[in-house]
Amino acid sequence: MQRNGGGGVAGGQPWVLRRIRLTWLSFMLFFILVFFPLIAHYYLTTIDEAVGPDKRLFGPRPGGELCEAKHVQDLCRIRESVSEELLQLEAKRQELNGEIARLNLRIEACKRSIDSAKQDLLQLKNVISQTEHSYKELMAQNQPKLSLPVRLLPDKDDPPLPPPKSPRACRLRSCFDYARCPLTSGFPVYVYDAGAYAWAERIDPLVRQAFEAAVKTNIYVTADPSVACLYLVLVGELQENASPPPPPPAELEKQLKALPYWRADGRNHLLLHLSRQSVTQNFLYNVSTGRAAVAQATFLERQYREGFDLVVSPLVHALSEPNFLEIPPQVPVKRKYLFTFQGERLESLRSSLQEAPPQSFEEEIERDPPADYDDRIIGTLKAVADSRLDQVLVEFTCKAPRASLPTEWALCGERDERLGVLKVSTFALVIVPGDGQLVASAGCGMRLFEALEAGAIPVVLGDHAKLPYHQHIRWSEAAIVVPKPRITELHFLLRSLSDSDLLNMRRQGRFLWEAYFSTAESVLSTVLASVRTSLQVPAAPIREEHAREIPHKAGKLAGTDANLADNGDLDLGPVETEPPYASPRFLRNFTYTASDVYRAWNRAPGPFHLFPHTPLDPVLPSEAKFLGSGTGFRPIGGGTGGSGKEFQAALGGNVPREQFTVVMLTYEREEVLMNSLERLNGLPYLNKVVVVWNSPKPPSDDLLWPDIGLPIVVVHTEKNSLNNRFLPWDAVETEAILSIDDDAHLRHDEIMFGFRVWREARDRIVGFPGRFHAWDLNHQSWLYNSNYSCELSMVLTGAAFFHKYYAYLYSYVMPMAIRDMVDEYINCEDIAMNFLVSHITRKPPIKVTSRWTFRCPGCPQALSHDDSHFHERHKCINFFVKVYGYMPLLYTQFRVDSVLFKTRLPHDKTKCFKFI
C-alpha cells in the first residue's frame, strides 16, 4: 500500500513538470504569433522612415507611381493596337476607293448603255408609230369611214309634194319624207296635245289618259316639233253615243288640215286610233288623210294601204297593269277543252257609229254580200262537238252579244266570263268576218288579245285577215292561221300537234302579249317601233345606270396570297400586260334593224331572241360580240387546236382580246371587303372592279383601299337592294361580268378557267356553286335544294360569269313583280337571274370545277345562314313560276373541266400529240 502510495507521490512530480512545460510552450508560441509581427512591422516602418521618403522599400510610393506605371503599359498596348487597326482601316479605305473608282467606271458604262437603249427604244417607237400609221392608212383605204349625213329639218314653207296617183297608192317611198328621218336622227316623235283639236272632247277619257301617260315615258317623244321625224295624232277611240256625234268626212278633213304641222298633205303624220272595246269604229273611212298614215284596229280592204298603214292591237289594260298571278300557267300543255268558241253572228247592223253620207263604211259593208263559209264552219264545229272524240266548247248564240258589224262574230258575255273559258282551253278559235272586204276588225283583235292573255293558242279561221303588226310579227310561231275552206280538216290538224310544239307556241304567244299588247306603254311603243323599223332607223340605245362613285383612298400595294396564286396543274397562260380596255361597242346599229327584223321582233326560243330589241328594250350598246359571234368574228386567239399544252396556255375562245369586270356587292363588312379586293391583285384579264356599296352609311374616312393596279369603282346606291347587283352600271365597260360576293374565296386559276368557259358559252351563266329545284309531291310545290347532287339547274351568282346583256333584261325588261319580291325578302336575286337566262335561252347554266360551297373563315354571319333563308327561297321559286307561267329551269348533269384536267404531260410531248 505504502509502496503504491509512495509511488504515487513520487510519480506525480513529472506530471507537474510536463504541465508546466506545456504552459510555457503555449506562452512562447502565443508571443511569437502576436508580438513578432508587430515587432517586424515596427522595424520595417522604422527603416523606411530612416532612409527617407525617396528610398522607401515597403511603404506606398507618393503620387501613385506604381499605378502610373501599370497605366502607361496599358496605354502603350492600346496605342499599338490602335495603330495596327488604323493601318488596317487605311488599307481598307484604299481598297474601297479603288472599288468606288471601278464602280464609277461601270456606272458611266451603264449610263452610256442606257442612253444607247433609249435611242434604240425611241427608234423602235418611231417604227411602231410608223407601222400603226401605215396600218391605219391601209384600213382606211379598205374600210373607209363615212361621215354622218347632214340633218335636214322640216320647214313650214316647204312646197307640197305632188299628190299620189290614187288614195291607195301611198307607200313609204312615195308618201313619207325620208329627209326628215335620217339614220342618225334617233327617230324623234312629236305628239300633238290631245286636247288641242276639235274632236278631242269625243275621245274616250280612259284612252286619252292612258295615251298621255304612255307618251310621258316614251324615249322617242320630243317637245320640239322642228326636229321631229314623225307627228303623232290621237283620233280615237270615240265614246259610245258621243255627243256631239263625229263630224262628217269633209269637216274632219278640214280639222286635220288645220293642224299646225300638217303642211297641206299630212306628210310624216300618223293618225292613231286605239280601240278599248270590241265595238268596231272606222270614222276615218272616206276621209282623205293625204300622206298621213293611219294606225287602227279596223280596216276595209279599199281603205288599207299595205306597207303604209298599220293594224294595231286593242287597248284593254288602259290604266292598269296586268296581274301575273291571275294569268294561268303555261303547263300542263293540254287543258280541259281542245278548243272553244263563243260568238254570235248578227244580221242586223249594230254599231256605235252614226250613219254617214253614201259610200260610208257601213254601206260599203252591206252593198256587196260576200261568199260566206260561216255556215259550213258552224256545221263542222257542231259535228266535232257531237262526236265526243275530244271535249270542245262551241256556242253560236249569246245571251247578250256585243255590238258588231253584220259579217262579224260578236263577243259573248263579259270579259271575265270569256277569260274563264279561255283559261281551260288549249286552242281558241278566232273566226274572221265573212266579208272579205273587212281585212281587220276590233272584234277579232279583242279575241286574239284575250286568247294570248289566257294562254290559249289562237286558231284564226280566215287567211285574208290582217293580224296586228303582221309586217313584223311572224304570227305562225304563236298562232295557227287556217283558210276557211279547210274547216273540215281543223280537228285533225289540232290533234296532230305535239306537246313541245304547243308549249313553244304558247310561250311565244305569252311573249307577244307581254311585249306588244299588255299595257298602254307597250302598245304605243310597238306602234312607234313598227314605223321606225319600216324606216330602217336604228333603235335608241337603252339607258345605262349611272354609277355615282364614292371617293376613296388607296393604301399600300396589295400583295398576292400564295395560296391564291398557286395555280396547281392549270397554267394561266399569257398574262395581260396591256392597260384595261373596254369591249367594242355595238357596231351594227345601222344594219341590224334592216337585216334582222324578224329576229328582233319575234324571238323564237333561243339565245337572246326572247327579250332583246323589243319596243320596250331598244338596241343594247354592248351586245356586238354575242350577236356577231360565229359569223362576224374569225376563230383566232383560241389556240391552234390539238396542240396539247399550248392550247391550255392560251386564253381560249374565238375572240382575240377580251377582259372582264368584277362586280362585288357589299354591306358594312369593310374588313372582309378589303381582304377580297386584295385577293384580286395580279388576276389576269381583269378590267376593273365595281364595288356596289349597298349600305346607306358611306365607307369609313380612315379606310385604306388596297392598290391592286387596276381601277376600283365604289358605286353609291339609292337603297339597300340585292337587285343593285344586276344593274347595268355604265362603269362596266366589258361584256363579261364576274358577279362575286365579298366573302367568296376563289383562286386565280379557278376564275381564269371560268372565264375561258364563259367565252365559249357567252349566252349562259357560268359559275361555281350549283343548286337545283325539286318537286314536292306532298305539298304539290317547288322546293329549293342546296344538297350535293349529280344534277343541277341553277348556278349561284355569288360567283358566276354572265353577259352584261342580262343586266339590262333583269333591270328593265323582267317583270317588276320579281324584283319587288327580291326586295321584300332581301333574297332570291340569284334565283331570279337563273330563271331569266333559262327562260330566254332554254338552256341550263354551266358549272365549272368541283366547288359546291365557299368558306370564309372569320367572316361575319351572312344572310344565307338564317333559318328562314331556305323557306323564303322555296316561296320565291313558286312565285317566279307563277309569273313566268311555267318552270323555266332545266336540269343538267354537265360539269366543265379543262381538256387536260389533271393530265400529266411529259416534257418531250408538249408540242404535239397523236390522236387515234
CSV table of C-alpha atoms in Angstrom, one decimal, residues 166-434:
chain,number,residue,atom,x,y,z
A,166,SER,CA,-104.7,57.4,-156.1
A,167,PRO,CA,-105.5,57.3,-152.4
A,168,ARG,CA,-104.4,53.7,-152.2
A,169,ALA,CA,-101.1,54.4,-154.0
A,170,CYS,CA,-99.4,55.8,-150.8
A,171,ARG,CA,-96.4,53.9,-149.7
A,172,LEU,CA,-93.4,54.9,-147.6
A,173,ARG,CA,-91.3,55.6,-150.7
A,174,SER,CA,-93.9,57.9,-152.2
A,175,CYS,CA,-95.7,59.5,-149.2
A,176,PHE,CA,-93.1,59.7,-146.5
A,177,ASP,CA,-90.4,62.3,-146.4
A,178,TYR,CA,-87.2,60.3,-145.5
A,179,ALA,CA,-85.2,63.6,-145.4
A,180,ARG,CA,-86.7,64.3,-142.0
A,181,CYS,CA,-85.7,60.9,-140.7
A,182,PRO,CA,-82.0,60.3,-141.4
A,183,LEU,CA,-80.5,57.1,-139.9
A,184,THR,CA,-78.7,59.2,-137.3
A,185,SER,CA,-81.8,61.2,-136.2
A,186,GLY,CA,-82.7,59.0,-133.3
A,187,PHE,CA,-86.4,58.9,-134.5
A,188,PRO,CA,-87.8,61.9,-132.6
A,189,VAL,CA,-91.6,61.9,-132.4
A,190,TYR,CA,-93.8,65.0,-131.8
A,191,VAL,CA,-97.1,64.2,-130.2
A,192,TYR,CA,-100.0,66.7,-130.6
A,193,ASP,CA,-101.8,67.7,-127.5
A,194,ALA,CA,-104.9,65.5,-127.4
A,195,GLY,CA,-107.0,68.4,-126.0
A,196,ALA,CA,-105.9,71.0,-128.6
A,197,TYR,CA,-108.1,69.9,-131.6
A,198,ALA,CA,-111.8,69.9,-132.1
A,199,TRP,CA,-112.7,66.2,-131.8
A,200,ALA,CA,-110.7,65.7,-128.6
A,201,GLU,CA,-113.8,66.0,-126.4
A,202,ARG,CA,-115.3,63.0,-128.1
A,203,ILE,CA,-112.4,60.7,-127.3
A,204,ASP,CA,-112.8,58.1,-124.6
A,205,PRO,CA,-111.3,59.6,-121.4
A,206,LEU,CA,-109.6,56.4,-120.4
A,207,VAL,CA,-108.0,56.1,-123.8
A,208,ARG,CA,-106.8,59.7,-123.6
A,209,GLN,CA,-105.4,59.4,-120.1
A,210,ALA,CA,-103.6,56.1,-121.0
A,211,PHE,CA,-102.2,57.6,-124.1
A,212,GLU,CA,-100.9,60.7,-122.3
A,213,ALA,CA,-99.3,58.6,-119.6
A,214,ALA,CA,-97.6,56.4,-122.2
A,215,VAL,CA,-96.3,59.5,-124.0
A,216,LYS,CA,-94.6,60.8,-120.9
A,217,THR,CA,-92.5,57.6,-120.5
A,218,ASN,CA,-91.6,57.0,-124.2
A,219,ILE,CA,-87.9,57.7,-125.0
A,220,TYR,CA,-88.6,58.9,-128.6
A,221,VAL,CA,-91.1,61.7,-127.8
A,222,THR,CA,-89.7,65.2,-128.3
A,223,ALA,CA,-91.2,68.5,-127.4
A,224,ASP,CA,-89.5,70.3,-130.3
A,225,PRO,CA,-91.6,69.9,-133.5
A,226,SER,CA,-88.9,71.5,-135.6
A,227,VAL,CA,-86.7,68.4,-135.3
A,228,ALA,CA,-89.5,65.7,-135.3
A,229,CYS,CA,-89.3,62.8,-137.7
A,230,LEU,CA,-92.9,61.7,-137.0
A,231,TYR,CA,-96.0,63.6,-135.9
A,232,LEU,CA,-98.5,61.6,-133.9
A,233,VAL,CA,-102.2,62.4,-133.6
A,234,LEU,CA,-104.6,60.6,-131.3
A,235,VAL,CA,-108.0,60.4,-133.1
A,236,GLY,CA,-109.9,57.7,-131.1
A,237,GLU,CA,-111.5,55.7,-129.7
A,238,LEU,CA,-114.6,57.8,-129.5
A,239,GLN,CA,-117.1,57.4,-126.7
A,240,GLU,CA,-120.2,55.4,-127.2
A,241,ASN,CA,-123.1,57.6,-128.1
A,242,ALA,CA,-120.8,60.5,-128.1
A,243,SER,CA,-122.4,63.9,-128.1
A,244,PRO,CA,-121.9,65.7,-130.4
A,245,PRO,CA,-121.5,62.9,-133.0
A,246,PRO,CA,-118.3,62.6,-135.0
A,247,PRO,CA,-118.0,65.2,-137.7
A,248,PRO,CA,-118.7,64.3,-141.4
A,249,PRO,CA,-115.6,63.4,-143.5
A,250,ALA,CA,-115.4,66.8,-145.1
A,251,GLU,CA,-115.4,68.6,-141.8
A,252,LEU,CA,-112.8,66.1,-140.4
A,253,GLU,CA,-110.5,66.7,-143.3
A,254,LYS,CA,-110.6,70.4,-142.6
A,255,GLN,CA,-109.8,69.8,-138.9
A,256,LEU,CA,-106.8,67.7,-139.9
A,257,LYS,CA,-105.5,70.2,-142.3
A,258,ALA,CA,-105.7,72.8,-139.6
A,259,LEU,CA,-103.1,71.0,-137.5
A,260,PRO,CA,-100.1,73.3,-137.2
A,261,TYR,CA,-97.6,70.9,-138.8
A,262,TRP,CA,-99.8,69.2,-141.3
A,263,ARG,CA,-98.2,71.1,-144.2
A,264,ALA,CA,-101.1,70.7,-146.6
A,265,ASP,CA,-100.6,67.0,-147.3
A,266,GLY,CA,-100.0,65.5,-143.8
A,267,ARG,CA,-96.6,64.1,-144.6
A,268,ASN,CA,-94.9,62.2,-141.8
A,269,HIS,CA,-98.1,62.2,-139.7
A,270,LEU,CA,-99.6,59.1,-138.1
A,271,LEU,CA,-103.3,59.1,-137.1
A,272,LEU,CA,-103.7,56.7,-134.2
A,273,HIS,CA,-107.0,55.1,-133.2
A,274,LEU,CA,-106.9,52.9,-130.1
A,275,SER,CA,-109.8,50.6,-129.5
A,276,ARG,CA,-110.5,49.9,-125.9
A,277,GLN,CA,-113.8,48.0,-126.5
A,278,SER,CA,-114.8,45.4,-129.1
A,279,VAL,CA,-117.1,47.8,-130.9
A,280,THR,CA,-115.8,48.4,-134.4
A,281,GLN,CA,-115.2,52.1,-135.2
A,282,ASN,CA,-113.9,53.4,-138.5
A,283,PHE,CA,-114.9,57.0,-138.7
A,284,LEU,CA,-111.8,57.8,-140.8
A,285,TYR,CA,-113.3,55.8,-143.7
A,286,ASN,CA,-113.9,58.1,-146.7
A,287,VAL,CA,-111.7,60.8,-145.1
A,288,SER,CA,-108.8,61.9,-147.3
A,289,THR,CA,-105.8,61.7,-145.0
A,290,GLY,CA,-103.4,62.8,-147.7
A,291,ARG,CA,-99.9,61.5,-146.9
A,292,ALA,CA,-100.7,60.7,-143.3
A,293,ALA,CA,-100.6,57.1,-142.3
A,294,VAL,CA,-103.4,55.5,-140.3
A,295,ALA,CA,-102.9,53.1,-137.3
A,296,GLN,CA,-106.1,51.5,-136.1
A,297,ALA,CA,-107.7,48.1,-135.4
A,298,THR,CA,-110.3,48.2,-138.2
A,299,PHE,CA,-109.7,48.5,-141.9
A,300,LEU,CA,-111.7,47.9,-145.1
A,301,GLU,CA,-109.8,46.5,-148.0
A,302,ARG,CA,-110.1,49.5,-150.2
A,303,GLN,CA,-109.0,51.7,-147.3
A,304,TYR,CA,-106.0,49.8,-146.1
A,305,ARG,CA,-102.6,50.7,-147.7
A,306,GLU,CA,-100.2,47.8,-147.4
A,307,GLY,CA,-96.8,48.7,-146.0
A,308,PHE,CA,-98.0,52.2,-145.1
A,309,ASP,CA,-101.0,51.9,-142.7
A,310,LEU,CA,-100.7,49.9,-139.6
A,311,VAL,CA,-103.1,47.4,-137.9
A,312,VAL,CA,-102.8,47.8,-134.2
A,313,SER,CA,-103.9,45.8,-131.2
A,314,PRO,CA,-106.7,46.8,-128.9
A,315,LEU,CA,-106.0,48.8,-125.7
A,316,VAL,CA,-107.5,46.6,-123.0
A,317,HIS,CA,-105.5,47.5,-119.9
A,318,ALA,CA,-105.7,51.3,-120.3
A,319,LEU,CA,-104.6,52.5,-116.9
A,320,SER,CA,-103.9,49.2,-115.1
A,321,GLU,CA,-101.1,46.7,-115.1
A,322,PRO,CA,-101.8,43.0,-115.8
A,323,ASN,CA,-101.8,40.8,-112.7
A,324,PHE,CA,-99.4,38.0,-113.3
A,325,LEU,CA,-100.8,35.9,-110.5
A,326,GLU,CA,-104.1,35.8,-112.3
A,327,ILE,CA,-102.6,34.6,-115.6
A,328,PRO,CA,-103.0,30.9,-115.9
A,329,PRO,CA,-99.8,28.8,-116.1
A,330,GLN,CA,-98.5,27.5,-119.4
A,331,VAL,CA,-98.4,23.9,-118.2
A,332,PRO,CA,-99.9,21.5,-118.4
A,333,VAL,CA,-99.9,21.9,-122.2
A,334,LYS,CA,-103.3,20.3,-122.8
A,335,ARG,CA,-106.2,21.7,-120.9
A,336,LYS,CA,-109.8,20.7,-120.4
A,337,TYR,CA,-111.1,21.7,-123.8
A,338,LEU,CA,-109.3,21.1,-127.0
A,339,PHE,CA,-110.8,24.2,-128.5
A,340,THR,CA,-113.5,26.7,-127.6
A,341,PHE,CA,-115.6,29.3,-129.5
A,342,GLN,CA,-118.3,31.6,-128.2
A,343,GLY,CA,-119.9,34.1,-130.5
A,344,GLU,CA,-123.0,35.1,-132.5
A,345,ARG,CA,-123.3,36.5,-136.0
A,346,LEU,CA,-125.7,39.3,-136.1
A,347,GLU,CA,-127.6,40.0,-139.3
A,348,SER,CA,-128.7,43.5,-138.2
A,349,LEU,CA,-126.1,46.2,-138.0
A,350,ARG,CA,-125.1,47.3,-134.5
A,351,SER,CA,-122.5,49.9,-134.2
A,352,SER,CA,-121.8,53.0,-132.2
A,353,LEU,CA,-121.2,54.9,-135.5
A,354,GLN,CA,-123.8,57.3,-136.8
A,355,GLU,CA,-124.9,57.0,-140.4
A,356,ALA,CA,-122.8,58.9,-142.8
A,357,PRO,CA,-123.4,60.0,-146.4
A,358,PRO,CA,-123.4,57.4,-149.2
A,359,GLN,CA,-120.4,55.2,-149.5
A,360,SER,CA,-119.9,55.2,-145.8
A,361,PHE,CA,-118.2,52.4,-144.0
A,362,GLU,CA,-121.4,50.6,-143.1
A,363,GLU,CA,-123.0,51.0,-146.5
A,364,GLU,CA,-119.9,49.7,-148.1
A,365,ILE,CA,-120.1,46.5,-146.0
A,366,GLU,CA,-123.8,45.9,-146.8
A,367,ARG,CA,-123.6,46.7,-150.5
A,368,ASP,CA,-121.8,43.5,-151.8
A,369,PRO,CA,-122.7,40.3,-149.8
A,370,PRO,CA,-119.6,38.1,-149.7
A,371,ALA,CA,-119.3,34.4,-150.3
A,372,ASP,CA,-119.6,33.0,-146.8
A,373,TYR,CA,-118.2,29.9,-145.3
A,374,ASP,CA,-119.6,30.5,-141.9
A,375,ASP,CA,-122.5,28.1,-142.3
A,376,ARG,CA,-120.1,25.3,-143.1
A,377,ILE,CA,-117.9,26.3,-140.1
A,378,ILE,CA,-120.9,26.1,-137.8
A,379,GLY,CA,-121.9,22.7,-139.1
A,380,THR,CA,-118.4,21.3,-138.9
A,381,LEU,CA,-117.8,22.5,-135.4
A,382,LYS,CA,-121.1,21.1,-134.2
A,383,ALA,CA,-120.2,17.8,-135.7
A,384,VAL,CA,-116.9,17.7,-133.8
A,385,ALA,CA,-118.7,18.5,-130.6
A,386,ASP,CA,-121.3,15.8,-131.1
A,387,SER,CA,-118.6,13.2,-131.9
A,388,ARG,CA,-117.2,13.4,-128.4
A,389,LEU,CA,-113.8,12.4,-129.6
A,390,ASP,CA,-112.4,15.4,-127.7
A,391,GLN,CA,-114.0,17.8,-125.3
A,392,VAL,CA,-114.8,21.0,-127.0
A,393,LEU,CA,-117.0,24.0,-126.3
A,394,VAL,CA,-118.8,25.8,-129.2
A,395,GLU,CA,-121.6,28.2,-128.7
A,396,PHE,CA,-123.1,30.2,-131.6
A,397,THR,CA,-125.7,32.1,-129.6
A,398,CYS,CA,-125.2,34.6,-126.8
A,399,LYS,CA,-127.4,35.9,-124.1
A,400,ALA,CA,-126.1,39.4,-124.5
A,401,PRO,CA,-124.0,39.7,-127.7
A,402,ARG,CA,-121.8,42.8,-128.0
A,403,ALA,CA,-122.3,45.2,-130.9
A,404,SER,CA,-120.6,44.2,-134.1
A,405,LEU,CA,-120.8,44.5,-137.9
A,406,PRO,CA,-123.1,42.3,-140.0
A,407,THR,CA,-120.4,39.8,-141.0
A,408,GLU,CA,-118.5,39.9,-137.8
A,409,TRP,CA,-118.9,37.4,-134.9
A,410,ALA,CA,-120.0,39.3,-131.8
A,411,LEU,CA,-118.4,38.6,-128.4
A,412,CYS,CA,-120.5,36.9,-125.8
A,413,GLY,CA,-120.8,37.9,-122.2
A,414,GLU,CA,-118.4,39.9,-120.1
A,415,ARG,CA,-114.6,39.8,-120.3
A,416,ASP,CA,-114.1,37.9,-117.1
A,417,GLU,CA,-116.5,35.2,-118.3
A,418,ARG,CA,-114.7,34.8,-121.6
A,419,LEU,CA,-111.3,34.6,-119.8
A,420,GLY,CA,-112.6,31.9,-117.5
A,421,VAL,CA,-113.4,29.7,-120.5
A,422,LEU,CA,-110.1,30.5,-122.3
A,423,LYS,CA,-108.1,29.6,-119.3
A,424,VAL,CA,-109.2,26.0,-119.7
A,425,SER,CA,-108.9,25.9,-123.5
A,426,THR,CA,-105.9,24.6,-125.4
A,427,PHE,CA,-107.0,26.4,-128.6
A,428,ALA,CA,-109.2,29.4,-129.1
A,429,LEU,CA,-111.0,29.8,-132.4
A,430,VAL,CA,-111.0,33.3,-134.0
A,431,ILE,CA,-113.4,33.4,-137.0
A,432,VAL,CA,-112.6,36.4,-139.1
A,433,PRO,CA,-115.5,38.4,-140.6
A,434,GLY,CA,-117.2,36.7,-143.5
